[in-house]
CSV table of C-alpha atoms and ligand atoms in Angstrom, one decimal:
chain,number,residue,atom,x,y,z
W,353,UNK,CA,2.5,-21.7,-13.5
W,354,UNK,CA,-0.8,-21.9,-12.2
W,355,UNK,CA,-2.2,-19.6,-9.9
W,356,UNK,CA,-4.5,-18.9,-7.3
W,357,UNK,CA,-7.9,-16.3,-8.0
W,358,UNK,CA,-8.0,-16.5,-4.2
W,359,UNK,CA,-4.5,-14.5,-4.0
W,360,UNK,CA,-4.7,-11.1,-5.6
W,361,UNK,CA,-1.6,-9.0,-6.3
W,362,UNK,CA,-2.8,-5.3,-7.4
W,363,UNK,CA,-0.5,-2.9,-8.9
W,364,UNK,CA,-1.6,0.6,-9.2
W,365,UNK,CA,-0.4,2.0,-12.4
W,366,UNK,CA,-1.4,5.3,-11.5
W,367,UNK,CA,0.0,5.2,-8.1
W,368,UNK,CA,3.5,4.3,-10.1
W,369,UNK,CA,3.2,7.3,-11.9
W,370,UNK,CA,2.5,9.6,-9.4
W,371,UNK,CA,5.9,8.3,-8.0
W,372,UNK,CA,7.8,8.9,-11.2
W,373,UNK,CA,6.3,12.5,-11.3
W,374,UNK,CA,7.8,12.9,-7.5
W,375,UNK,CA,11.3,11.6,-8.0
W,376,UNK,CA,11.3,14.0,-11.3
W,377,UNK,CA,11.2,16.6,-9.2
W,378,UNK,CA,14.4,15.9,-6.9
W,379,UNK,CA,16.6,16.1,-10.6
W,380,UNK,CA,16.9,19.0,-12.8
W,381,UNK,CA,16.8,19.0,-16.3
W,382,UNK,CA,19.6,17.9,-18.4
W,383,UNK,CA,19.7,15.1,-16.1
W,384,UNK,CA,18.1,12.4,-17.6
W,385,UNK,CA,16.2,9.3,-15.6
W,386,UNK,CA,16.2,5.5,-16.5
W,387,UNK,CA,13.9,3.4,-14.7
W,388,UNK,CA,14.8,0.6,-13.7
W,389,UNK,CA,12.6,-2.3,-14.5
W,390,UNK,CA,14.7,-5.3,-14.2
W,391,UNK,CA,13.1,-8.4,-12.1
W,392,UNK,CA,10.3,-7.5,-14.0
W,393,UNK,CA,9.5,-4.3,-13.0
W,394,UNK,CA,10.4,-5.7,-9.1
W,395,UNK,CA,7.3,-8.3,-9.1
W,396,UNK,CA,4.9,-5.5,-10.7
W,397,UNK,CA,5.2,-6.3,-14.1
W,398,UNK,CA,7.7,-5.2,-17.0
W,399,UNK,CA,4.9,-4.6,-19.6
W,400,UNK,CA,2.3,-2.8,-17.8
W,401,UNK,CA,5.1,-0.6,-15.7
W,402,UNK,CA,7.6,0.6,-19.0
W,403,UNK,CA,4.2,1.4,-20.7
W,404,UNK,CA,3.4,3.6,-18.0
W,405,UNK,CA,6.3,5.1,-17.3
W,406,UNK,CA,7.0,5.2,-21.4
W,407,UNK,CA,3.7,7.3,-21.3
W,408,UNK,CA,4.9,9.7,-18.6
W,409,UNK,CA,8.2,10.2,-20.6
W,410,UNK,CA,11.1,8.7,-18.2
W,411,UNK,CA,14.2,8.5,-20.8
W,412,UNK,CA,15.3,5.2,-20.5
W,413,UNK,CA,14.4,2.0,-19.1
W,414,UNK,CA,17.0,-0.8,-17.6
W,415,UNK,CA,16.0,-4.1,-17.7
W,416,UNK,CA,18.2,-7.4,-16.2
W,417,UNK,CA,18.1,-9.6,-19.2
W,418,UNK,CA,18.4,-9.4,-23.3
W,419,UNK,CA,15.0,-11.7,-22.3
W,420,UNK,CA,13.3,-8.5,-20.6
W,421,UNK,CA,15.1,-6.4,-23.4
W,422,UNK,CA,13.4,-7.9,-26.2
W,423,UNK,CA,9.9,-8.3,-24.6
W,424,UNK,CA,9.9,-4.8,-24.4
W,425,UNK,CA,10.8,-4.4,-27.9
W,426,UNK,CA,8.4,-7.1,-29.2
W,427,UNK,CA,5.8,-4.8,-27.0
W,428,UNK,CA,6.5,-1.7,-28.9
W,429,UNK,CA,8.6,0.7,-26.8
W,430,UNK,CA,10.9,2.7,-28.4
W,431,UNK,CA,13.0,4.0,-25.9
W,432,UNK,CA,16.4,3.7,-25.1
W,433,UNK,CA,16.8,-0.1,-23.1
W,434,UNK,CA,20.0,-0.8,-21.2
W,435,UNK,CA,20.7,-4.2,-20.1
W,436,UNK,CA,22.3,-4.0,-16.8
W,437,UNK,CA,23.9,-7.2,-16.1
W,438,UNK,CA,25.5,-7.0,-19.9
W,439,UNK,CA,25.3,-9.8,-21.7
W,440,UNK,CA,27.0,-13.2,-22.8
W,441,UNK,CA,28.9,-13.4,-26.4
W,442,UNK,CA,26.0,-15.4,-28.1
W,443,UNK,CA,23.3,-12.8,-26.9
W,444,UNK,CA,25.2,-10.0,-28.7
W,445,UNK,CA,23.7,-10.6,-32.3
W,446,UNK,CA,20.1,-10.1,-30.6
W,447,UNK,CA,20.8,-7.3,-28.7
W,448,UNK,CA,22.0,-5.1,-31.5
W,449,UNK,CA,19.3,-6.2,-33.7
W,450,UNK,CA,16.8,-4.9,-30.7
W,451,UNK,CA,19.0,-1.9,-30.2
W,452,UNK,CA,19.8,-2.8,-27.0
W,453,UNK,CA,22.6,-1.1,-25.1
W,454,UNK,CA,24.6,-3.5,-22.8
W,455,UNK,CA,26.6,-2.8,-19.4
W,456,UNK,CA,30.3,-3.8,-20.3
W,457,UNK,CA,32.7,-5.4,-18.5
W,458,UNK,CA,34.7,-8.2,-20.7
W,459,UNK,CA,36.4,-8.3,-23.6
W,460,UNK,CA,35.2,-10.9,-25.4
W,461,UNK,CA,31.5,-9.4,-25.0
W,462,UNK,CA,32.8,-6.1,-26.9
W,463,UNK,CA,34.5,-8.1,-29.7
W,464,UNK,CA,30.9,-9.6,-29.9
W,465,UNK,CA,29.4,-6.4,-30.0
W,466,UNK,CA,31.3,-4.9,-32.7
W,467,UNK,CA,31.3,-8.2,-34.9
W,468,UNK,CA,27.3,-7.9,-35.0
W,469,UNK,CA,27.6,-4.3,-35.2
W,470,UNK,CA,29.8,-4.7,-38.5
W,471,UNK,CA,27.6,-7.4,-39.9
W,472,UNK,CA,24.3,-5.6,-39.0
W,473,UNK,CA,26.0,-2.5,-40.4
W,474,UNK,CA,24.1,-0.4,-37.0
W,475,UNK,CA,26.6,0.7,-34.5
W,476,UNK,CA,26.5,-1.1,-31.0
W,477,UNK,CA,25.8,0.8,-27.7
W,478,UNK,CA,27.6,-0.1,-24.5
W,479,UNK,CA,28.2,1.9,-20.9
W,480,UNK,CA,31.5,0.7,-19.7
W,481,UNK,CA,30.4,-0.3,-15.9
W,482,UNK,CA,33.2,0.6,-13.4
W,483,UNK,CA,33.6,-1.4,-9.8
W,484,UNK,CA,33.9,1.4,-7.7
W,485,UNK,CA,33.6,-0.2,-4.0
W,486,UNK,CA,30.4,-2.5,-4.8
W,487,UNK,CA,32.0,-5.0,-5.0
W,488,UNK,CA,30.2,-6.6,-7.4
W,489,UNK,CA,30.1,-6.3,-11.9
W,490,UNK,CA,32.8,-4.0,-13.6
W,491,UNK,CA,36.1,-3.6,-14.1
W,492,UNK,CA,38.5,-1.8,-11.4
W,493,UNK,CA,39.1,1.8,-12.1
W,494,UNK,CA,42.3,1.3,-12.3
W,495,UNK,CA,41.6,-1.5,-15.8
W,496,UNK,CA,39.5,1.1,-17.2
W,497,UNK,CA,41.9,3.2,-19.6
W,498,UNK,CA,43.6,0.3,-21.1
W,499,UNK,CA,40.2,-1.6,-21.7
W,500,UNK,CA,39.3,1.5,-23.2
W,501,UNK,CA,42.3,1.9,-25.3
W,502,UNK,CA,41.5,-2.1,-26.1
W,503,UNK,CA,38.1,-0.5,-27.4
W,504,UNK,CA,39.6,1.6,-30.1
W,505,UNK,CA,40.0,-1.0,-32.5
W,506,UNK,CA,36.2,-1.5,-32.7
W,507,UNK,CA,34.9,1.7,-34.4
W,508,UNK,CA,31.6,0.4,-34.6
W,509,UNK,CA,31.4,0.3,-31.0
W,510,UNK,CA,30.1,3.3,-29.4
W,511,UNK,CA,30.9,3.4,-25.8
W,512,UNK,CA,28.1,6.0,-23.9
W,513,UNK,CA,29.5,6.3,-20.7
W,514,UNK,CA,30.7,5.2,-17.6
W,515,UNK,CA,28.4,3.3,-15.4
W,516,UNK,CA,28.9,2.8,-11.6
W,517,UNK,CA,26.7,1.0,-8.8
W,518,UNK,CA,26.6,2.5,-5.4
W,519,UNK,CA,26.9,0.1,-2.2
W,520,UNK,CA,25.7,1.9,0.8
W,521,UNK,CA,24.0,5.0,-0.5
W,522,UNK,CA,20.9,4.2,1.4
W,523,UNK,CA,22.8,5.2,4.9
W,524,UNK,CA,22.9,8.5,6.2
W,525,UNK,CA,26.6,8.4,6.6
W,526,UNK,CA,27.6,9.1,3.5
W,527,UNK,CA,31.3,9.1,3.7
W,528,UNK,CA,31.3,5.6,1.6
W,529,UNK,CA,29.3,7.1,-1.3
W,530,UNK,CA,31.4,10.1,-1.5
W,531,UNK,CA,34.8,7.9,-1.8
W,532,UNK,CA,32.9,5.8,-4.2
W,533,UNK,CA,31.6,9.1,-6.3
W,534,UNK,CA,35.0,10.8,-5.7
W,535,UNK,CA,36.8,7.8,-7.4
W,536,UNK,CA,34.2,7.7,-10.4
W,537,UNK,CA,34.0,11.6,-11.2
W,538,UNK,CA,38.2,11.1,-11.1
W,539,UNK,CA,38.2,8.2,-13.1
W,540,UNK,CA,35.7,10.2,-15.7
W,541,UNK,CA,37.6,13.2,-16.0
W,542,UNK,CA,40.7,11.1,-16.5
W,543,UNK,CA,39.1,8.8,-19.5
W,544,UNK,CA,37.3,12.3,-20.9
W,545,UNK,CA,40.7,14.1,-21.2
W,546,UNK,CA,42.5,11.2,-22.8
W,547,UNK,CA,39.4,11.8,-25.5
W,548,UNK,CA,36.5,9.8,-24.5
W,549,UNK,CA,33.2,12.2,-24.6
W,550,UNK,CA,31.3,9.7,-22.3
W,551,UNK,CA,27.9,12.1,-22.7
W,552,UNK,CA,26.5,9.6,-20.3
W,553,UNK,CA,27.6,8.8,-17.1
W,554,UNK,CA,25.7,7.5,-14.1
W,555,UNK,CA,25.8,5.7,-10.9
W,556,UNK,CA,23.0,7.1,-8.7
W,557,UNK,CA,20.3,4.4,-7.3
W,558,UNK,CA,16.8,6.0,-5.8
W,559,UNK,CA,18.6,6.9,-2.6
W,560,UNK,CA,21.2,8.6,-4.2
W,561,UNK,CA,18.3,10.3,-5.9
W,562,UNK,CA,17.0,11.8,-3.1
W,563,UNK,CA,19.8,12.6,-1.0
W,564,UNK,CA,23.2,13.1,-3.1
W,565,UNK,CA,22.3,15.8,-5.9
W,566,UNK,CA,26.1,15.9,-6.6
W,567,UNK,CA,26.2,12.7,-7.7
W,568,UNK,CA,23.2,13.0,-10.0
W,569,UNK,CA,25.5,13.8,-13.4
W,570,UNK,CA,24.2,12.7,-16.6
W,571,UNK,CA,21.2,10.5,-15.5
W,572,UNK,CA,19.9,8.9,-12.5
W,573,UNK,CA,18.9,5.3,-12.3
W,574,UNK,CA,15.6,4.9,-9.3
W,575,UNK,CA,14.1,1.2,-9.2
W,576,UNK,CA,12.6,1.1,-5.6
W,577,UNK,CA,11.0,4.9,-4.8
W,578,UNK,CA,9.0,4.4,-8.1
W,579,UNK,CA,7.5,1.3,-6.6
W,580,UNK,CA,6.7,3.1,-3.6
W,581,UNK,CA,9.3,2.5,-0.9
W,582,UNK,CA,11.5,4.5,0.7
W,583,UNK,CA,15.2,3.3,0.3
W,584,UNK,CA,16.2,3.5,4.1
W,585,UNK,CA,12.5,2.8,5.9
W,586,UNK,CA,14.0,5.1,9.3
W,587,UNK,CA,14.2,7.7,7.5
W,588,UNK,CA,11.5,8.4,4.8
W,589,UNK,CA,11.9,11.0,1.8
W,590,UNK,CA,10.3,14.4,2.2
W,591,UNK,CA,7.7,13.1,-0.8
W,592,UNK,CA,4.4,11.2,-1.3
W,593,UNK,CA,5.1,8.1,-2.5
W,594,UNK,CA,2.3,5.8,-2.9
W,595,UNK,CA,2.6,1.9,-2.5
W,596,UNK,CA,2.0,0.6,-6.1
W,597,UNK,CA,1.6,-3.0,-4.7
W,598,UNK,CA,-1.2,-4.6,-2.6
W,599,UNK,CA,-2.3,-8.1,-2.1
W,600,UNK,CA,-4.9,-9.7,-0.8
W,601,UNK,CA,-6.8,-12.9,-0.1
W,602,UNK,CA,-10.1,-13.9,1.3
W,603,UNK,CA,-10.7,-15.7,4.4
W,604,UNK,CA,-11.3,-19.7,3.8
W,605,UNK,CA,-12.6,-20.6,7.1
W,606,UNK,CA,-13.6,-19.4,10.4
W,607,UNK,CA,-12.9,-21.5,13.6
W,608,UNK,CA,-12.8,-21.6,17.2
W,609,UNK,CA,-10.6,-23.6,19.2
W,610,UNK,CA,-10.5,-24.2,23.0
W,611,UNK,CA,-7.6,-23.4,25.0
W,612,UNK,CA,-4.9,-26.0,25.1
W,613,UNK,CA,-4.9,-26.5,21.0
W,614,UNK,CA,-2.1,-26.1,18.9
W,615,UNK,CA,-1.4,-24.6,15.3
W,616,UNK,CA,-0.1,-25.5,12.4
W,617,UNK,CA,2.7,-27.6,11.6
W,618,UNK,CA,5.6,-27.8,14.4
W,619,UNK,CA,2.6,-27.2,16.8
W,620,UNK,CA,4.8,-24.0,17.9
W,621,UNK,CA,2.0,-22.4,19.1
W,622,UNK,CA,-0.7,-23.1,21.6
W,623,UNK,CA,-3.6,-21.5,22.4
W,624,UNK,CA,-4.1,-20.2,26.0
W,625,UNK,CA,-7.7,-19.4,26.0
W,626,UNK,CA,-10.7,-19.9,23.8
W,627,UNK,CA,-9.3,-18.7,19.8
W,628,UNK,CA,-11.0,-17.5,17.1
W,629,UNK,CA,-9.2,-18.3,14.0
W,630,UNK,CA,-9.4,-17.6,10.4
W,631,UNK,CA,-7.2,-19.8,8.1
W,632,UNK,CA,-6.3,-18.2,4.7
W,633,UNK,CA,-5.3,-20.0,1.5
W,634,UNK,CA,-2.2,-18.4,0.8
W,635,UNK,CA,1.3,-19.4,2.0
W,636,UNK,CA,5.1,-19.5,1.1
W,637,UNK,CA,4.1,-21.1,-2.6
W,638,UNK,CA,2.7,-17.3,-2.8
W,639,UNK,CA,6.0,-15.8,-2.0
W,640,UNK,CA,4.3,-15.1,1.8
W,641,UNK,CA,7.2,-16.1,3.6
W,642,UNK,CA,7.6,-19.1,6.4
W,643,UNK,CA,9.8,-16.7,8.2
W,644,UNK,CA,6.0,-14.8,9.4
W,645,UNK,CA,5.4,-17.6,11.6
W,646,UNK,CA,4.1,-16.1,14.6
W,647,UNK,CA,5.3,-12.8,13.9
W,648,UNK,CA,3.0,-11.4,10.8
W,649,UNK,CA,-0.5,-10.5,10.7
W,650,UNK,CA,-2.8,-9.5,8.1
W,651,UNK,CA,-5.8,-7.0,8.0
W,652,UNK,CA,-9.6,-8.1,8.4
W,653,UNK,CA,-12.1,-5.2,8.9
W,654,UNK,CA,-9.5,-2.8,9.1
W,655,UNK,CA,-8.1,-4.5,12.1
W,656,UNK,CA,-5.0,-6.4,12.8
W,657,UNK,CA,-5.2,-10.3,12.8
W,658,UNK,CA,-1.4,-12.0,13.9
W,659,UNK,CA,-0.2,-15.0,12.4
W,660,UNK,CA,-0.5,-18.2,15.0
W,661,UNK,CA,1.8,-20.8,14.0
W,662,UNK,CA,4.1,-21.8,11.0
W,663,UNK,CA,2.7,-20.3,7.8
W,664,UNK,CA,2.6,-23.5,5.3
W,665,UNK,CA,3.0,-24.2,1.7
W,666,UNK,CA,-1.1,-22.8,0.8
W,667,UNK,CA,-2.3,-21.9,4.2
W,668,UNK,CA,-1.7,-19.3,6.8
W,669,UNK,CA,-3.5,-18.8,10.5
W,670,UNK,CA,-4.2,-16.0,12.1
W,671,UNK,CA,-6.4,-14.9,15.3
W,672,UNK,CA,-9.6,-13.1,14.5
W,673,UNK,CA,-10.9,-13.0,18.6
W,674,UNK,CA,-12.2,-9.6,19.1
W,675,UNK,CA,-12.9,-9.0,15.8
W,676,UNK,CA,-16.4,-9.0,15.5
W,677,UNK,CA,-18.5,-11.2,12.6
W,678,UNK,CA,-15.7,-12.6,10.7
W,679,UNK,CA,-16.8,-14.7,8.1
W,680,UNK,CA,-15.5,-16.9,5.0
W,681,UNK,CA,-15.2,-14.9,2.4
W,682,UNK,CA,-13.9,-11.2,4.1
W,683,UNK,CA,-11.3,-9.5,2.5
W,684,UNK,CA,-7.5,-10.3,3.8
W,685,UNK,CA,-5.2,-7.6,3.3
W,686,UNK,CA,-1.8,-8.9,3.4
W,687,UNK,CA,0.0,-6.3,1.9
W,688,UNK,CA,-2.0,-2.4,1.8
W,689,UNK,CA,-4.2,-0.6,3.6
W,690,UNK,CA,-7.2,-1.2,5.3
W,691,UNK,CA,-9.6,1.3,6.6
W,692,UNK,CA,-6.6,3.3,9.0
W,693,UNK,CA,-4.5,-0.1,9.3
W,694,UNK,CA,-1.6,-0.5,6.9
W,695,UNK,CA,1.0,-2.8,6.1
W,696,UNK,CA,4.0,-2.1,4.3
W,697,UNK,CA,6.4,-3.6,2.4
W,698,UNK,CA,8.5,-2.7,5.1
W,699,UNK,CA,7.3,-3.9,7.6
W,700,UNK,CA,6.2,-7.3,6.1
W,701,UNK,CA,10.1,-7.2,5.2
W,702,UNK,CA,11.5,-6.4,8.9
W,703,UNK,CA,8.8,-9.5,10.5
W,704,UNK,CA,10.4,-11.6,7.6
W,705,UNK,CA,14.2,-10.8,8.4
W,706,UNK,CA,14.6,-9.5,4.6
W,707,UNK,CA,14.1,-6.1,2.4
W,708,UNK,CA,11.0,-4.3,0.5
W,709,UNK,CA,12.7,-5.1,-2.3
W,710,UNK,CA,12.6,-8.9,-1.8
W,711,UNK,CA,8.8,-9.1,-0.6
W,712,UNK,CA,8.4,-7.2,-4.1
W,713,UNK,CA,10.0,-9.8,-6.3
W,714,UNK,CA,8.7,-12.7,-4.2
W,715,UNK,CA,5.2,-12.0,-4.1
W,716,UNK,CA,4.8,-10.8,-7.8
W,717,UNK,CA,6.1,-13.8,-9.2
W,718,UNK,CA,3.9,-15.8,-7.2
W,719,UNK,CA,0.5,-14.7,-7.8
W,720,UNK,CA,-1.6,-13.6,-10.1
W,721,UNK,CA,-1.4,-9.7,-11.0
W,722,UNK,CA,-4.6,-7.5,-11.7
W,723,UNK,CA,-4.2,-3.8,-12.8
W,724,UNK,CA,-6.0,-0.7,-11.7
W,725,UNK,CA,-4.9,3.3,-12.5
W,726,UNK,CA,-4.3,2.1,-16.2
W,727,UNK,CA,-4.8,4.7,-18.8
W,728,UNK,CA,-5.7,3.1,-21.7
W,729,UNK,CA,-7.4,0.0,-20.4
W,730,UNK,CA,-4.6,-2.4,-19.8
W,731,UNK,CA,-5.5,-5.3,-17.4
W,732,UNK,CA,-3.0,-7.6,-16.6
W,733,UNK,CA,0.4,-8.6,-17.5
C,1185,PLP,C1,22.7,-1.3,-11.5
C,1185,PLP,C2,21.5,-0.8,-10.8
C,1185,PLP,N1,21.2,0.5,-10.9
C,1185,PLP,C3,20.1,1.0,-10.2
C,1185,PLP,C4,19.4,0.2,-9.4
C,1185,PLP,C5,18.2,0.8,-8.7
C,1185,PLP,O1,18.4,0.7,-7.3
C,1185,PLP,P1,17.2,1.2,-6.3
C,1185,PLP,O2,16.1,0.2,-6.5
C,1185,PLP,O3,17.8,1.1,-4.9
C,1185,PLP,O4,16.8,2.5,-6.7
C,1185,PLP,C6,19.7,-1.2,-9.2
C,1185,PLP,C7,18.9,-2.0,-8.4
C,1185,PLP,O5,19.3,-2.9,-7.7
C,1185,PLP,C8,20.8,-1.7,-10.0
C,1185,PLP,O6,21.2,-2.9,-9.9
């Protein structure tokens, strides 16, 4: 892919590990903490963000492919690496070559594992991952013990823990996350007493972090607070966490139309007296979503410019009248601070109908990432 110097994604390395240093705080030691780095690193980079965090000394990291797995193995890191959608039976020859440890959910996928484990004579690492109310991978608690049982046969398969995925823990009702916790500490105590040490059992996400300690147990897994976001925006965490993503574009051209013209594509909007507008060369091809039409704006001299009109494929409106000396070439912040004006993640996310998470993953696919805060003079990635 080819992209844009005119769109700038920044990712503040330091500003990540500031984060980390907070959420450490919230967990006491045994727990451990994996970061979770999947989606590469959530838009900001897989490379750049493990080496950081590596550095600061989280315990593990969890990536979303055997892809991401062995990147960060061909990089160097050393640490444990779970791969948290598993893997397929063809991966499973790779991933135990790269000491990889795998989610696991099927059978056929554990028979892999401990056929590669017994002809890479290395034992194979696996967290057996347990639906309980997500909805989503794992078996049902109720499968567990005789999967397990099924496991016996395979010596050379070492089975870590149990591994749960929490649906709602982001609400402040937390009656939903308790059931689901409930039937996981159950289901643990259960498997344990039938013999199975499971040292390392987890299911808490980054707002389970912060506001369920009980369900903390062996380690926690945070993706989202350690890029900066809170996990419910109504209700932010009593920490500093610093937005570790910016971006920002430059202003193309300056124009005023009279009353009576319309914008962009659709002509859904019109002006109603004299407009001065500058158009800026980024659009949805940048991950900037068509869904800011008319209801966006970006940041020019530390004010507020809306969107006017239907952002397009490169190019985006928005009003600069009252905005005094706008010019081609000014800074646009579409995502950050500038001078007492922010945008958020958030709040780019609410105009655009979707989550932080999403404007993350969208926007750092899409444009061209440059690195600041780095320790040891790491650029880009
Ligand atoms: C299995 C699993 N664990 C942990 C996380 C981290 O969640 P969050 O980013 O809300 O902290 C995710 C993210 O989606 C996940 O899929």
């Amino acid at each position: 892919m080819i992209l844009s110097s005119m769109v700038n994604l920044h990712v503040d390395l330091a500003a990540l590990e500031h984060n980390y240093r907070q959420l450490r705080l919230l967990c006491e030691p045994p727990v451990k903490m994996l970061a979770v780095v999947k989606a590469d690193a959530y838009g900001h980079g897989l490379l750049p963000v493990a080496r950081t965090l590596a550095r600061g000394g989280v315990d593990y990291l969890g990536v979303g492919s055997l892809e991401e797995g062995l990147a960060l193995r061909q990089a160097g890191l050393t640490l444990p690496i779970l791969l948290l959608l598993g893997i397929v039976p063809r991966e499973a020859e790779r991933a135990v070559a790269a000491d990889l440890e795998v989610v696991l959910f099927r059978r056929d996928v554990a028979q892999a594992l401990a056929a590669a484990a017994r002809s890479q004579a290395k034992p194979a690492k696996a967290h057996l991952k347990v639906d309980t109310g997500m909805g989503r991978l794992g078996l049902l608690s109720g499968e567990v013990p005789e999967f397990l049982a099924g496991l016996r046969e395979y010596r050379q398969l070492e089975v870590l823990g149990l591994i749960s995925h929490l649906a709602v823990a982001d609400e402040e009702d937390k009656a939903y996350t308790l059931k689901q916790l409930q039937e996981f500490t159950g289901l643990l105590a259960a498997v344990r007493g039938q013999g199975w040490a499971l040292p390392l059992s987890h299911l808490s996400n980054s707002a389970a972090l912060w506001e369920l300690k009980e369900a903390h147990l062996d380690l926690v897994r945070p993706g989202l607070m350690l890029y900066g976001s809170p996990p419910s925006p109504r209700r932010p965490p009593p920490l500093t966490l610093k937005p570790v993503m910016t971006l920002a574009t430059e202003v193309l051209q300056v124009k005023r139309l009279p009353p009576g013209s319309s914008i962009s594509y659709g002509c859904t909007y019109t002006t109603r007296d004299w407009c001065d507008l500058a158009v800026l060369p980024v659009g949805y091809c940048n991950g900037y979503s068509r869904l800011l039409s008319n209801r966006g704006a970006a940041l020019i001299r530390g004010r507020r410019a809306p969107i006017r009109g239907r952002v397009c494929m490169n190019l985006t409106m928005v009003e600069v009248t009252g905005i005094p000396g706008v010019k081609p070439g000014d800074r646009v912040t579409l995502l950050g601070q500038d001078q007492n004006e922010r945008i958020s993640a958030e709040e780019l996310a609410a105009w655009a109908d979707t989550i932080s998470y999403e404007v993350y993953c969208l926007l750092g696919a899409a444009n061209l990432r440059r690195y600041q805060g780095a320790r040891d003079g790491e650029k880009t990635g």
